[in-house]
CSV table of C-alpha atoms in Angstrom, one decimal:
chain,number,residue,atom,x,y,z
A,1290,MET,CA,34.2,-16.5,19.3
A,1291,ARG,CA,34.2,-13.8,16.5
A,1292,PHE,CA,36.9,-15.8,14.7
A,1293,THR,CA,34.8,-19.0,14.9
A,1294,ARG,CA,31.8,-17.3,13.4
A,1295,ALA,CA,33.8,-15.8,10.6
A,1296,LEU,CA,35.4,-19.2,9.9
A,1297,SER,CA,31.9,-20.9,9.7
A,1298,ALA,CA,30.6,-18.2,7.3
A,1299,ALA,CA,33.7,-18.7,5.1
A,1300,VAL,CA,33.1,-22.4,4.9
A,1301,VAL,CA,29.5,-21.9,3.7
A,1302,LEU,CA,30.7,-19.4,1.1
A,1303,LEU,CA,33.4,-21.8,0.0
A,1304,GLY,CA,30.9,-24.5,-0.6
A,1305,LEU,CA,28.6,-22.3,-2.6
A,1306,ALA,CA,31.5,-21.0,-4.7
A,1307,ALA,CA,32.8,-24.5,-5.4
A,1308,ALA,CA,29.4,-25.7,-6.7
A,1309,PRO,CA,29.5,-24.0,-10.1
A,1310,ALA,CA,33.2,-25.0,-10.4
A,1311,ALA,CA,32.3,-28.7,-10.0
A,1312,ALA,CA,29.6,-28.3,-12.6
A,1313,ASP,CA,31.9,-26.8,-15.1
A,1314,SER,CA,34.4,-29.6,-14.8
A,1315,SER,CA,32.0,-32.3,-15.6
A,1316,PRO,CA,31.8,-33.8,-19.1
A,1317,SER,CA,29.6,-32.0,-21.6
A,1318,ALA,CA,26.1,-33.4,-21.9
A,1319,SER,CA,25.3,-35.5,-25.0
A,1320,PRO,CA,22.2,-35.0,-27.1
A,1321,SER,CA,19.2,-37.1,-25.9
A,1322,GLY,CA,19.3,-39.3,-29.0
A,1323,ASP,CA,20.6,-40.0,-32.5
A,1324,GLY,CA,17.3,-39.6,-34.3
A,1325,ASP,CA,18.7,-36.8,-36.4
A,1326,ALA,CA,22.2,-38.2,-36.8
A,1327,PRO,CA,23.3,-38.1,-40.5
A,1328,THR,CA,23.7,-41.2,-42.6
A,1329,THR,CA,25.9,-39.8,-45.3
A,1330,ALA,CA,29.4,-38.3,-45.5
A,1331,GLY,CA,30.9,-35.5,-47.7
A,1332,THR,CA,33.7,-36.0,-50.1
A,1333,SER,CA,35.6,-32.7,-49.3
A,1334,PHE,CA,35.9,-30.0,-46.7
A,1335,ARG,CA,33.3,-27.9,-48.4
A,1336,THR,CA,30.8,-30.8,-48.5
A,1337,ALA,CA,31.5,-32.3,-45.1
A,1338,THR,CA,28.4,-33.6,-43.4
A,1339,GLU,CA,27.6,-31.7,-40.1
A,1340,PHE,CA,26.8,-33.6,-36.9
A,1341,GLU,CA,26.5,-32.7,-33.3
A,1342,GLN,CA,28.7,-34.0,-30.5
A,1343,GLY,CA,27.3,-37.1,-28.9
A,1344,GLN,CA,25.7,-38.2,-32.2
A,1345,ALA,CA,26.9,-41.3,-34.1
A,1346,ALA,CA,27.2,-40.3,-37.8
A,1347,THR,CA,27.2,-43.2,-40.2
A,1348,ALA,CA,27.9,-43.5,-43.9
A,1349,SER,CA,28.4,-46.1,-46.7
A,1350,GLY,CA,31.4,-45.7,-49.0
A,1351,ALA,CA,34.1,-47.6,-50.7
A,1352,ALA,CA,37.8,-48.3,-50.0
A,1353,GLY,CA,39.8,-45.5,-51.4
A,1354,ASP,CA,37.1,-42.8,-50.8
A,1355,TYR,CA,37.6,-39.8,-48.6
A,1356,LEU,CA,34.8,-39.4,-46.1
A,1357,TYR,CA,34.3,-36.0,-44.4
A,1358,TRP,CA,32.2,-34.9,-41.4
A,1359,SER,CA,32.3,-31.8,-39.3
A,1360,PHE,CA,31.2,-30.9,-35.7
A,1361,PRO,CA,31.5,-27.9,-33.4
A,1362,ALA,CA,33.9,-27.6,-30.5
A,1363,ASP,CA,34.1,-24.7,-28.0
A,1364,ALA,CA,36.8,-23.2,-25.9
A,1365,GLY,CA,37.6,-25.3,-22.8
A,1366,GLN,CA,36.6,-28.6,-24.5
A,1367,ARG,CA,38.9,-31.5,-25.2
A,1368,PRO,CA,37.3,-33.4,-28.1
A,1369,THR,CA,37.7,-37.2,-28.6
A,1370,VAL,CA,36.9,-38.5,-32.1
A,1371,LYS,CA,36.2,-42.2,-32.6
A,1372,ALA,CA,35.7,-44.0,-35.9
A,1373,THR,CA,34.7,-47.6,-36.7
A,1374,VAL,CA,34.9,-49.1,-40.2
A,1375,LYS,CA,33.1,-52.3,-41.0
A,1376,LEU,CA,34.8,-54.3,-43.8
A,1377,PRO,CA,33.5,-57.0,-46.1
A,1378,GLU,CA,34.2,-60.7,-45.4
A,1379,THR,CA,36.9,-60.9,-48.1
A,1380,HIS,CA,39.5,-58.2,-48.4
A,1381,ALA,CA,43.3,-57.7,-48.5
A,1382,ALA,CA,45.1,-55.9,-45.7
A,1383,GLN,CA,44.0,-52.3,-45.5
A,1384,THR,CA,45.4,-49.4,-43.4
A,1385,TRP,CA,42.7,-46.9,-42.3
A,1386,ARG,CA,43.4,-43.5,-40.9
A,1387,VAL,CA,41.3,-40.7,-39.2
A,1388,ASP,CA,42.5,-37.1,-39.3
A,1389,VAL,CA,41.0,-34.0,-37.6
A,1390,TYR,CA,41.3,-30.5,-38.8
A,1391,ASP,CA,40.3,-27.2,-37.2
A,1392,GLY,CA,38.3,-24.3,-38.7
A,1393,LEU,CA,41.4,-23.1,-40.5
A,1394,ARG,CA,41.8,-26.6,-42.0
A,1395,ARG,CA,45.0,-27.1,-40.0
A,1396,ARG,CA,45.5,-30.8,-39.1
A,1397,GLN,CA,45.5,-31.2,-35.4
A,1398,ALA,CA,47.8,-33.6,-33.7
A,1399,CYS,CA,46.3,-36.3,-31.5
A,1400,GLN,CA,47.4,-36.4,-27.8
A,1401,TRP,CA,46.8,-40.1,-27.7
A,1402,GLY,CA,44.7,-42.7,-29.4
A,1403,VAL,CA,45.2,-45.0,-32.4
A,1404,GLN,CA,44.9,-42.7,-35.3
A,1405,ALA,CA,45.9,-45.3,-38.0
A,1406,ARG,CA,45.5,-49.0,-37.9
A,1407,THR,CA,46.0,-51.9,-40.3
A,1408,ALA,CA,43.1,-54.4,-40.8
A,1409,ASP,CA,44.6,-57.7,-41.8
A,1410,ALA,CA,42.9,-59.9,-44.4
A,1411,GLY,CA,39.6,-61.3,-43.0
A,1412,THR,CA,39.3,-58.7,-40.3
A,1413,SER,CA,35.6,-57.6,-40.0
A,1414,SER,CA,36.2,-54.1,-38.6
A,1415,VAL,CA,38.8,-51.6,-37.5
A,1416,GLU,CA,38.5,-49.0,-34.7
A,1417,LEU,CA,40.3,-45.7,-34.6
A,1418,ALA,CA,40.5,-42.9,-32.0
A,1419,CYS,CA,42.0,-39.4,-31.7
A,1420,VAL,CA,42.0,-37.3,-28.5
A,1421,LEU,CA,42.7,-33.7,-29.4
A,1422,ARG,CA,44.3,-31.0,-27.3
A,1423,THR,CA,42.1,-28.7,-25.3
A,1424,VAL,CA,40.4,-26.0,-27.5
A,1425,ARG,CA,41.7,-22.5,-26.6
A,1426,ALA,CA,39.7,-19.3,-26.7
A,1427,TRP,CA,42.6,-17.4,-28.2
A,1428,THR,CA,46.2,-18.1,-29.3
A,1429,GLU,CA,49.2,-16.5,-31.0
A,1430,PRO,CA,49.0,-16.2,-34.8
A,1431,TRP,CA,52.1,-18.4,-35.2
A,1432,ALA,CA,50.8,-21.2,-32.9
A,1433,ASN,CA,48.9,-24.3,-34.0
A,1434,ASP,CA,46.6,-24.5,-31.0
A,1435,PRO,CA,43.1,-25.7,-31.6
A,1436,LEU,CA,40.6,-22.8,-31.7
A,1437,PRO,CA,36.8,-22.7,-31.2
A,1438,GLY,CA,34.7,-23.4,-34.2
A,1439,THR,CA,34.1,-26.2,-36.7
A,1440,TYR,CA,36.2,-29.3,-36.7
A,1441,TYR,CA,36.5,-31.6,-39.7
A,1442,VAL,CA,37.0,-35.4,-39.6
A,1443,ARG,CA,38.5,-37.1,-42.5
A,1444,LEU,CA,38.4,-40.9,-42.7
A,1445,THR,CA,40.1,-42.8,-45.5
A,1446,ALA,CA,42.1,-45.9,-46.3
A,1447,VAL,CA,45.8,-45.4,-47.4
A,1448,ASN,CA,47.8,-47.7,-49.6
A,1449,VAL,CA,44.8,-49.7,-50.7
A,1450,PRO,CA,45.7,-52.6,-53.0
A,1451,THR,CA,44.3,-52.3,-56.5
A,1452,SER,CA,42.2,-55.4,-55.9
A,1453,ASP,CA,40.4,-53.7,-53.0
A,1454,LEU,CA,39.7,-50.3,-54.6
A,1455,GLY,CA,35.9,-49.7,-54.7
A,1456,VAL,CA,35.2,-52.5,-52.1
A,1457,PRO,CA,32.1,-51.4,-50.2
A,1458,VAL,CA,32.5,-50.4,-46.5
A,1459,SER,CA,30.4,-48.7,-43.8
A,1460,ALA,CA,31.7,-46.2,-41.3
A,1461,GLU,CA,30.6,-44.7,-38.0
A,1462,VAL,CA,32.1,-41.6,-36.5
A,1463,ARG,CA,31.4,-40.1,-33.1
A,1464,ALA,CA,32.8,-37.0,-31.3
A,1465,ASP,CA,32.5,-36.3,-27.5
A,1466,SER,CA,34.2,-33.7,-25.4
A,1467,LYS,CA,35.4,-33.4,-21.8
A,1468,ASP,CA,35.0,-29.9,-20.3
A,1469,ILE,CA,38.4,-28.9,-18.9
A,1470,GLY,CA,37.2,-25.6,-17.4
A,1471,GLY,CA,39.4,-22.9,-16.0
A,1472,ALA,CA,42.6,-25.0,-16.2
A,1473,ALA,CA,42.7,-24.2,-19.9
A,1474,ALA,CA,41.5,-20.6,-19.7
A,1475,VAL,CA,43.5,-17.9,-21.4
A,1476,ASP,CA,43.3,-14.1,-21.4
A,1477,GLY,CA,41.6,-13.2,-24.7
A,1478,SER,CA,39.1,-14.7,-27.1
A,1479,LEU,CA,38.3,-14.8,-30.8
A,1480,ALA,CA,35.9,-12.2,-32.2
A,1481,GLU,CA,34.0,-15.0,-33.9
A,1482,PRO,CA,34.3,-18.8,-33.8
A,1483,LEU,CA,36.0,-20.4,-36.9
A,1484,VAL,CA,32.9,-21.7,-38.7
A,1485,PRO,CA,32.3,-21.8,-42.5
A,1486,GLY,CA,30.9,-18.6,-43.8
A,1487,ILE,CA,31.7,-16.4,-40.8
A,1488,ALA,CA,34.1,-14.2,-42.8
A,1489,VAL,CA,31.4,-13.5,-45.4
A,1490,THR,CA,28.6,-12.8,-43.0
A,1491,SER,CA,30.9,-10.6,-40.9
A,1492,GLY,CA,31.8,-8.3,-43.9
A,1493,THR,CA,30.9,-4.7,-43.8
A,1494,GLY,CA,30.6,-4.1,-47.6
A,1495,SER,CA,27.3,-2.8,-49.0
A,1496,ALA,CA,25.0,-5.4,-50.6
A,1497,SER,CA,21.4,-5.8,-51.4
A,1498,GLU,CA,19.0,-7.7,-49.1
A,1499,ASP,CA,19.0,-10.7,-51.5
A,1500,ASP,CA,22.8,-10.9,-51.4
A,1501,GLU,CA,22.8,-10.7,-47.6
A,1502,ASP,CA,20.3,-13.6,-47.5
A,1503,ASP,CA,22.5,-15.6,-49.8
A,1504,ARG,CA,25.6,-14.9,-47.6
A,1505,GLY,CA,23.8,-15.9,-44.5
A,1506,ALA,CA,22.8,-19.3,-46.1
A,1507,VAL,CA,26.5,-20.4,-46.2
A,1508,LEU,CA,27.0,-19.9,-42.5
A,1509,SER,CA,27.4,-23.2,-40.7
A,1510,ALA,CA,24.3,-24.3,-38.9
A,1511,ILE,CA,26.0,-26.3,-36.1
A,1512,GLU,CA,27.1,-24.9,-32.8
A,1513,PRO,CA,27.4,-26.2,-29.2
A,1514,GLU,CA,24.2,-27.1,-27.4
A,1515,ASP,CA,24.5,-24.1,-25.1
A,1516,GLY,CA,25.8,-21.7,-27.8
A,1517,TRP,CA,29.3,-20.4,-28.2
A,1518,SER,CA,31.0,-19.2,-25.1
A,1519,SER,CA,32.1,-15.5,-24.8
A,1520,GLY,CA,35.6,-16.6,-23.8
A,1521,TRP,CA,36.0,-14.4,-20.7
A,1522,TRP,CA,34.2,-16.5,-18.1
A,1523,SER,CA,35.6,-19.7,-16.6
A,1524,ASP,CA,35.7,-21.4,-13.2
A,1525,ARG,CA,39.1,-19.8,-12.8
A,1526,TRP,CA,37.2,-16.7,-11.5
A,1527,VAL,CA,35.6,-18.9,-8.9
A,1528,TRP,CA,38.9,-20.4,-7.6
A,1529,SER,CA,40.4,-16.9,-7.6
A,1530,GLY,CA,37.5,-15.7,-5.3
A,1531,ILE,CA,38.1,-18.7,-3.1
A,1532,GLY,CA,41.7,-17.9,-2.8
A,1533,ALA,CA,40.9,-14.3,-1.9
A,1534,VAL,CA,38.5,-15.5,0.8
A,1535,LEU,CA,41.1,-17.9,2.3
A,1536,ALA,CA,43.7,-15.1,2.3
A,1537,ALA,CA,41.3,-12.8,4.2
A,1538,LEU,CA,40.6,-15.5,6.7
A,1539,ALA,CA,44.3,-16.1,7.2
A,1540,GLY,CA,44.8,-12.4,7.9
A,1541,ILE,CA,41.8,-12.4,10.4
A,1542,GLY,CA,43.1,-15.5,12.1
A,1543,GLY,CA,46.6,-14.2,12.4
A,1544,TYR,CA,45.4,-10.9,13.9
A,1545,ALA,CA,43.1,-12.8,16.4
A,1546,LEU,CA,46.0,-15.0,17.6
A,1547,THR,CA,48.6,-12.2,18.0
A,1548,ARG,CA,46.7,-9.2,19.3
A,1549,GLY,CA,46.7,-10.5,22.9
A,1550,SER,CA,44.1,-9.4,25.5
A,1551,GLY,CA,44.5,-5.7,24.9
A,1552,ARG,CA,46.7,-2.8,26.1
A,1553,PRO,CA,48.8,-3.7,29.2
A,1554,THR,CA,47.7,-2.3,32.6
A,1555,ARG,CA,49.6,0.7,33.7
A,1556,VAL,CA,51.3,0.4,37.1
A,1557,PRO,CA,51.2,3.7,39.1
A,1558,PRO,CA,54.7,5.1,39.9
A,1559,GLY,CA,56.0,4.1,43.3
A,1560,ALA,CA,53.6,1.3,43.7
């Protein structure tokens, strides 16, 4: 009877503990609308146009231009970048390519997706996609793992025929993330996310108040909807707790099954 009550209580605790884990594993929420989505693109890393995940950033340009955008990605997220380029009715074959760089401006490889595609003559549009690896809270200095911070998207046409240079095009870029949760958790985290201006604002040198204001102005204004994670909490802690509860129940069950009915009855000598 005691074992049955203990098992019932453990099942209740298991359900309560699993609830936040299920919430963490769901895809990240997108902004409610694209009302503030940008309609221009930068021409370099320094002038990249910022947009939030879930927004559809658009821009007009020309074949041969480099178009740059940037968005935030936090630890535990696996970003997916999609780009659509609309071409004029008359054009030669063009090969379009989308590349994604992390906060250290290191090009990140795509796990899957069509990163480059050739639009044959007369094709009205071309669609590209790049699914990145899961962002890690911390990594070894020699590794090329994606780290939390700003990510840059570069869209351009390569090997454009001379006749098509300057041909007007329009582009749309969107970034979404799937929350991987504790499966991607690591021991350790960055002191600060890799965003533009963080090294300047984190400096300890003396400066006047005006200089400090100027330094703060260069800090990137974009961050995840719920803020940057601290890096230490993940649903791995929840599953570790569940494992501890199950181990304790196994010990209690084993004891209840093997202890018997108590000490054996003593038989008086000569009986």
